């Protein structure tokens, strides 16, 4: 039990920030920046958080700009001070609870936050930037001058663009609404330089024209983006439709090609184009190389293959004799039966026997066709022509066997 307690204590000591706040929403954020005559800026931030589950407090990152400093950071809830712990630019406000909605005020001073020039003084500040990891559901930023006066310039960038509202006393309120995490939103406000007699001079040059020129450039940039967005809204659907059509055509062609490939594969597997599993005989190899067709050229190699295997004995150049009918393949047995039983006699085969056999078969077939055609002279002539073609074909067989 002691060891378990020590491990839990060590875990809390090493990873305190990971459990500082679990699940929450920042419902409302109101920031008020009061400009002082000495150039410093007093800031009050009021954050309303809704927590689900246990929590230990809130965190706020305050990053000073160059030549400025964040001073005197403290926090309270309903006037009651809260403990604030600083780690570099991260401030942790301790306030534990569970399933609560709390409103916490954070106070700090931006030293030299106001920049004074020959003609105007400006407050140019990012209260949040793209490093922010939380969403602000409803944010309002108000800039208050040292005394009621005229506003020389007031505008915001990115999320703060076109959100500035100027009151009669010179206060400027930026109503940003929801600000998502990872967004920028600098604000820029300028007043007459005479309102800040105690502030150091940042530059003895006039600055108002530059501030106004920057505003014009910002407006042009935003207008260009809006025009580009409208152009995309007009032509985007057609571009997307075209790309989608191209994708459909390419997909259909790919599907069609795949179907053709699968069909050819099925034909190869189930048809005459089947690939051999292990080995093939010489006639089968010739048939495979001829797209499954057995031609007259295969007779002589088939006969010589049987001689090589010892199934047939060659008695002379034209005469052969069966020695062993126990062949390896069925088509070899059929060839032996055809040559030595149907064409030859007594287990012997002579090349001249094939010539007599083939001419007799062709003549019988042709005669049958002529008798069926009767008096049709054109049909008789056609049958005669087919007969002569078959004779020439079988003569090719004989020629090959004589080789």
Coordinates of C-alpha atoms in Angstrom, one line a residue, residues 2-390:
X2 CA 2.9 2.3 0.8
X3 CA 4.5 1.7 -2.6
X4 CA 1.2 2.4 -4.3
X5 CA 0.8 5.7 -2.5
X6 CA 4.3 6.7 -3.3
X7 CA 3.8 6.0 -7.0
X8 CA 0.6 8.0 -7.1
X9 CA 2.3 10.9 -5.3
X10 CA 5.2 10.8 -7.8
X11 CA 2.8 10.8 -10.7
X12 CA 1.1 14.0 -9.5
X13 CA 4.4 15.6 -8.9
X14 CA 5.7 14.8 -12.3
X15 CA 2.5 15.5 -14.3
X16 CA 0.7 18.3 -12.5
X17 CA -0.4 20.2 -15.7
X18 CA -2.0 17.3 -17.4
X19 CA -4.8 17.1 -14.8
X20 CA -5.1 20.9 -14.2
X21 CA -8.3 21.1 -16.3
X22 CA -9.9 18.2 -18.0
X23 CA -13.1 19.0 -20.0
X24 CA -14.2 22.6 -20.3
X25 CA -15.6 25.4 -22.4
X26 CA -14.8 29.1 -22.3
X27 CA -18.3 30.5 -22.5
X28 CA -17.5 34.2 -22.4
X29 CA -14.4 36.3 -22.3
X30 CA -14.4 40.1 -21.7
X31 CA -11.1 42.0 -21.9
X32 CA -10.8 45.6 -21.0
X33 CA -7.5 47.4 -21.6
X34 CA -7.1 50.9 -20.0
X35 CA -4.4 53.0 -21.5
X36 CA -2.4 55.1 -19.0
X37 CA -0.7 58.4 -19.6
X38 CA 2.8 56.9 -18.9
X39 CA 2.4 54.3 -21.8
X40 CA 1.5 51.4 -19.6
X41 CA -1.7 49.4 -20.1
X42 CA -3.8 48.0 -17.2
X43 CA -5.7 44.9 -18.4
X44 CA -8.6 43.1 -16.8
X45 CA -9.8 39.8 -18.3
X46 CA -13.0 38.1 -17.2
X47 CA -13.3 34.5 -18.2
X48 CA -16.4 32.3 -17.6
X49 CA -15.6 28.6 -17.7
X50 CA -17.9 25.6 -17.7
X51 CA -16.2 22.5 -16.3
X52 CA -17.3 18.8 -16.6
X53 CA -15.7 16.7 -14.0
X54 CA -13.0 17.6 -11.5
X55 CA -10.7 20.5 -12.2
X56 CA -7.9 22.3 -10.4
X57 CA -8.0 25.7 -12.1
X58 CA -7.4 27.6 -15.4
X59 CA -4.4 28.6 -17.4
X60 CA -3.6 31.7 -19.3
X61 CA -0.6 32.3 -21.6
X62 CA 0.5 35.9 -21.8
X63 CA 3.3 36.6 -24.3
X64 CA 4.7 40.1 -24.3
X65 CA 5.7 41.9 -27.5
X66 CA 9.3 43.1 -28.0
X67 CA 10.2 46.0 -25.7
X68 CA 7.3 45.3 -23.4
X69 CA 6.8 43.3 -20.2
X70 CA 3.9 41.6 -18.4
X71 CA 3.8 42.7 -14.8
X72 CA 1.8 42.2 -11.6
X73 CA -0.4 39.2 -12.7
X74 CA -3.0 38.3 -10.1
X75 CA -6.5 36.7 -10.2
X76 CA -9.7 36.7 -8.2
X77 CA -13.2 35.2 -8.1
X78 CA -16.0 37.4 -6.8
X79 CA -13.4 39.6 -5.1
X80 CA -11.6 36.7 -3.5
X81 CA -7.9 36.4 -4.4
X82 CA -6.8 33.1 -6.1
X83 CA -3.3 31.6 -6.1
X84 CA -1.4 32.3 -9.4
X85 CA 1.6 30.2 -10.3
X86 CA 3.9 31.3 -13.2
X87 CA 5.9 29.0 -15.5
X88 CA 7.6 31.2 -18.0
X89 CA 4.7 32.7 -20.1
X90 CA 2.1 30.3 -18.7
X91 CA 0.1 31.4 -15.7
X92 CA -1.9 28.8 -13.7
X93 CA -4.8 30.1 -11.6
X94 CA -5.6 27.6 -8.9
X95 CA -9.3 27.0 -8.2
X96 CA -10.4 23.5 -7.7
X97 CA -14.0 22.1 -8.1
X98 CA -16.2 19.7 -9.9
X99 CA -19.0 20.2 -12.5
X100 CA -19.1 24.0 -12.1
X101 CA -19.4 27.2 -14.1
X102 CA -16.9 29.7 -12.7
X103 CA -16.0 33.3 -13.6
X104 CA -12.5 34.3 -12.9
X105 CA -10.9 37.7 -13.2
X106 CA -7.2 38.0 -14.3
X107 CA -5.4 41.3 -13.8
X108 CA -2.0 42.4 -15.2
X109 CA -0.1 45.4 -16.5
X110 CA 1.6 45.7 -19.9
X111 CA 4.6 47.8 -19.3
X112 CA 5.2 50.2 -22.3
X113 CA 2.3 48.6 -24.1
X114 CA 1.5 52.0 -25.7
X115 CA 3.8 53.3 -28.4
X116 CA 4.1 57.1 -28.7
X117 CA 5.1 58.8 -31.9
X118 CA 5.3 62.4 -33.0
X119 CA 1.7 62.7 -33.9
X120 CA -0.2 59.7 -32.4
X121 CA 0.2 56.9 -29.8
X122 CA -1.0 53.4 -30.7
X123 CA -1.9 50.3 -28.8
X124 CA -1.2 47.4 -31.2
X125 CA -1.6 44.1 -29.4
X126 CA -2.4 40.4 -29.8
X127 CA -4.5 39.2 -26.9
X128 CA -4.5 35.7 -28.6
X129 CA -2.7 34.1 -31.5
X130 CA -2.4 30.9 -33.5
X131 CA -0.7 29.2 -30.5
X132 CA -3.9 29.3 -28.6
X133 CA -5.3 25.8 -28.0
X134 CA -8.8 26.7 -26.7
X135 CA -12.0 28.0 -28.3
X136 CA -13.4 31.3 -27.1
X137 CA -17.2 31.0 -27.5
X138 CA -17.9 34.8 -27.1
X139 CA -15.0 37.3 -26.9
X140 CA -15.2 41.1 -26.5
X141 CA -12.2 43.4 -26.2
X142 CA -12.6 47.1 -25.2
X143 CA -9.8 49.7 -25.3
X144 CA -10.2 52.7 -23.0
X145 CA -8.2 56.0 -23.6
X146 CA -6.8 58.0 -20.6
X147 CA -9.6 60.5 -21.1
X148 CA -12.5 61.0 -23.5
X149 CA -11.1 61.9 -26.9
X150 CA -11.3 61.3 -30.6
X151 CA -10.1 58.0 -32.1
X152 CA -7.5 58.5 -34.9
X153 CA -7.7 54.9 -36.1
X154 CA -9.2 51.6 -34.9
X155 CA -9.2 48.2 -36.7
X156 CA -8.4 44.5 -36.2
X157 CA -6.8 41.8 -38.1
X158 CA -7.9 38.3 -39.0
X159 CA -10.6 37.3 -36.5
X160 CA -10.8 40.9 -35.3
X161 CA -11.3 42.4 -38.7
X162 CA -14.3 44.6 -39.1
X163 CA -15.4 44.1 -35.5
X164 CA -14.4 47.6 -34.1
X165 CA -17.1 49.9 -32.8
X166 CA -16.2 53.4 -31.5
X167 CA -18.1 55.2 -28.8
X168 CA -18.5 58.9 -28.3
X169 CA -15.9 59.1 -25.5
X170 CA -13.2 57.3 -27.7
X171 CA -13.6 53.8 -26.3
X172 CA -13.2 51.1 -29.0
X173 CA -15.0 47.8 -28.6
X174 CA -14.1 44.7 -30.7
X175 CA -17.0 42.3 -30.7
X176 CA -15.3 39.1 -32.0
X177 CA -17.9 36.5 -31.0
X178 CA -16.6 33.0 -31.3
X179 CA -12.8 32.7 -31.8
X180 CA -11.6 29.2 -32.7
X181 CA -8.3 27.8 -31.5
X182 CA -5.3 28.4 -33.6
X183 CA -6.5 31.8 -35.0
X184 CA -4.9 35.2 -34.9
X185 CA -6.7 38.5 -34.1
X186 CA -4.5 41.5 -33.4
X187 CA -6.1 44.8 -32.6
X188 CA -4.8 48.3 -33.3
X189 CA -6.1 51.6 -31.9
X190 CA -4.5 55.1 -32.2
X191 CA -5.1 58.3 -30.3
X192 CA -3.5 61.8 -30.2
X193 CA 0.0 61.7 -28.8
X194 CA -0.7 64.5 -26.4
X195 CA -2.8 62.2 -24.2
X196 CA 0.4 60.3 -23.1
X197 CA 2.8 63.0 -21.7
X198 CA 4.6 60.6 -19.4
X199 CA 5.2 57.9 -22.0
X200 CA 8.7 57.5 -23.6
X201 CA 8.8 58.4 -27.3
X202 CA 9.1 55.3 -29.5
X203 CA 10.0 57.4 -32.5
X204 CA 10.0 61.1 -33.4
X205 CA 8.5 60.4 -36.8
X206 CA 4.8 60.8 -37.7
X207 CA 2.9 57.5 -37.7
X208 CA -0.7 58.2 -38.4
X209 CA -0.4 58.1 -42.2
X210 CA 1.4 54.7 -41.9
X211 CA -1.4 53.4 -39.7
X212 CA -4.0 54.5 -42.2
X213 CA -2.1 53.1 -45.1
X214 CA -1.8 49.8 -43.4
X215 CA -5.6 49.8 -42.9
X216 CA -6.1 50.5 -46.7
X217 CA -3.8 47.7 -47.6
X218 CA -5.6 45.4 -45.2
X219 CA -9.0 46.3 -46.7
X220 CA -7.6 45.6 -50.2
X221 CA -6.2 42.3 -49.1
X222 CA -9.6 41.2 -47.5
X223 CA -11.5 42.4 -50.6
X224 CA -9.2 40.4 -52.9
X225 CA -9.8 37.3 -50.7
X226 CA -13.6 37.9 -50.8
X227 CA -13.5 38.3 -54.6
X228 CA -11.5 35.1 -54.9
X229 CA -14.0 33.3 -52.7
X230 CA -16.9 34.6 -54.8
X231 CA -15.2 33.5 -58.0
X232 CA -14.7 30.1 -56.5
X233 CA -18.3 29.9 -55.5
X234 CA -19.3 30.7 -59.1
X235 CA -17.0 28.4 -60.9
X236 CA -16.1 25.9 -58.2
X237 CA -19.1 23.6 -58.7
X238 CA -18.3 23.3 -62.4
X239 CA -14.7 22.6 -61.7
X240 CA -15.6 20.0 -59.1
X241 CA -18.2 18.5 -61.4
X242 CA -15.6 18.2 -64.2
X243 CA -13.1 16.6 -62.0
X244 CA -15.7 14.3 -60.6
X245 CA -16.7 13.3 -64.2
X246 CA -13.1 12.6 -65.1
X247 CA -12.7 10.5 -62.0
X248 CA -15.9 8.6 -62.9
X249 CA -14.6 8.0 -66.4
X250 CA -11.2 6.8 -65.2
X251 CA -12.8 4.6 -62.6
X252 CA -15.2 3.1 -65.2
X253 CA -12.2 2.4 -67.5
X254 CA -10.3 0.8 -64.7
X255 CA -13.3 -1.3 -63.8
X256 CA -13.8 -2.3 -67.4
X257 CA -10.2 -3.2 -67.7
X258 CA -10.3 -5.2 -64.6
X259 CA -13.4 -7.1 -65.8
X260 CA -11.6 -7.9 -69.0
X261 CA -8.6 -9.2 -67.1
X262 CA -10.8 -11.3 -64.8
X263 CA -12.7 -12.7 -67.8
X264 CA -9.4 -13.6 -69.6
X265 CA -8.2 -15.2 -66.4
X266 CA -11.4 -17.2 -66.1
X267 CA -11.0 -18.2 -69.7
X268 CA -7.5 -19.3 -69.2
X269 CA -8.5 -21.3 -66.1
X270 CA -11.6 -23.0 -67.5
X271 CA -10.9 -23.0 -71.3
X272 CA -8.3 -24.5 -73.6
X273 CA -5.9 -21.8 -72.5
X274 CA -5.4 -23.4 -69.1
X275 CA -1.9 -23.2 -67.7
X276 CA -0.3 -26.5 -66.8
X277 CA 0.0 -27.4 -63.1
X278 CA 3.2 -29.4 -63.4
X279 CA 4.3 -30.7 -66.8
X280 CA 3.0 -31.4 -70.3
X281 CA 3.6 -33.9 -73.0
X282 CA 5.1 -32.7 -76.3
X283 CA 1.8 -32.7 -78.2
X284 CA 0.1 -30.9 -75.3
X285 CA 2.9 -28.3 -75.4
X286 CA 2.3 -27.8 -79.1
X287 CA -1.5 -27.5 -78.5
X288 CA -0.8 -24.9 -75.7
X289 CA 1.4 -22.8 -78.0
X290 CA -1.3 -23.0 -80.7
X291 CA -4.1 -21.5 -78.5
X292 CA -5.4 -25.0 -77.7
X293 CA -5.8 -26.1 -81.3
X294 CA -4.3 -29.5 -82.5
X295 CA -3.0 -29.0 -86.0
X296 CA -1.6 -31.5 -88.5
X297 CA 1.9 -30.5 -87.5
X298 CA 1.4 -32.2 -84.1
X299 CA 0.9 -35.7 -85.5
X300 CA 4.5 -36.4 -86.4
X301 CA 5.9 -35.0 -83.0
X302 CA 3.3 -37.0 -81.1
X303 CA 4.3 -40.3 -82.9
X304 CA 8.0 -39.6 -82.4
X305 CA 7.4 -38.8 -78.7
X306 CA 5.8 -42.2 -78.3
X307 CA 8.9 -43.8 -80.0
X308 CA 11.1 -41.8 -77.6
X309 CA 9.2 -43.0 -74.5
X310 CA 9.4 -46.6 -75.7
X311 CA 5.7 -47.2 -76.4
X312 CA 6.3 -47.6 -80.1
X313 CA 9.1 -49.3 -82.0
X314 CA 10.3 -47.9 -85.3
X315 CA 10.6 -50.8 -87.7
X316 CA 11.5 -48.7 -90.8
X317 CA 11.1 -45.2 -92.1
X318 CA 7.4 -45.8 -92.7
X319 CA 6.5 -48.6 -90.4
X320 CA 6.0 -48.7 -86.6
X321 CA 4.9 -51.3 -84.1
X322 CA 3.2 -50.9 -80.6
X323 CA 5.4 -52.1 -77.8
X324 CA 3.7 -50.7 -74.6
X325 CA 0.2 -49.3 -74.4
X326 CA 0.5 -48.1 -70.8
X327 CA 1.0 -44.4 -71.6
X328 CA 1.3 -41.5 -69.2
X329 CA -1.4 -39.4 -70.9
X330 CA -4.9 -40.2 -72.2
X331 CA -4.4 -38.5 -75.6
X332 CA -1.3 -40.8 -76.2
X333 CA -3.5 -43.9 -75.7
X334 CA -6.1 -42.5 -78.1
X335 CA -3.4 -41.8 -80.7
X336 CA -2.1 -45.4 -80.4
X337 CA -5.6 -46.8 -80.8
X338 CA -6.3 -44.6 -83.8
X339 CA -3.0 -45.3 -85.6
X340 CA -2.5 -49.0 -84.8
X341 CA -6.1 -50.3 -84.4
X342 CA -8.3 -48.2 -86.6
X343 CA -5.8 -47.4 -89.4
X344 CA -3.2 -50.1 -88.9
X345 CA -3.6 -53.8 -88.1
X346 CA -2.1 -56.3 -85.7
X347 CA -0.4 -53.6 -83.7
X348 CA 1.4 -52.2 -86.7
X349 CA 1.1 -49.0 -88.6
X350 CA 2.4 -48.0 -92.0
X351 CA 2.4 -44.5 -93.4
X352 CA 0.6 -45.8 -96.6
X353 CA -2.2 -47.1 -94.3
X354 CA -3.0 -43.5 -93.3
X355 CA -3.2 -42.4 -96.9
X356 CA -5.8 -45.1 -97.7
X357 CA -7.7 -44.4 -94.5
X358 CA -7.9 -40.6 -94.9
X359 CA -9.0 -40.7 -98.6
X360 CA -11.6 -43.3 -97.8
X361 CA -13.0 -41.2 -94.9
X362 CA -13.1 -38.0 -97.1
X363 CA -14.7 -39.8 -99.9
X364 CA -17.4 -41.2 -97.7
X365 CA -18.1 -37.8 -96.1
X366 CA -18.2 -36.1 -99.5
X367 CA -20.5 -38.7 -101.0
X368 CA -23.0 -38.4 -98.1
X369 CA -23.1 -34.6 -98.5
X370 CA -23.7 -34.9 -102.3
X371 CA -26.5 -37.3 -101.8
X372 CA -28.1 -35.0 -99.2
X373 CA -27.8 -32.1 -101.6
X374 CA -29.5 -34.0 -104.4
X375 CA -30.0 -32.1 -107.7
X376 CA -28.6 -28.9 -106.3
X377 CA -25.6 -28.4 -108.7
X378 CA -24.2 -25.5 -106.8
X379 CA -24.3 -27.5 -103.6
X380 CA -22.6 -30.5 -105.3
X381 CA -19.8 -28.2 -106.5
X382 CA -19.4 -26.7 -102.9
X383 CA -19.2 -30.2 -101.5
X384 CA -16.6 -31.1 -104.1
X385 CA -14.5 -28.1 -103.2
X386 CA -14.7 -28.9 -99.5
X387 CA -13.6 -32.5 -100.3
X388 CA -10.6 -31.3 -102.2
X389 CA -9.7 -29.0 -99.2
X390 CA -9.8 -31.9 -96.8

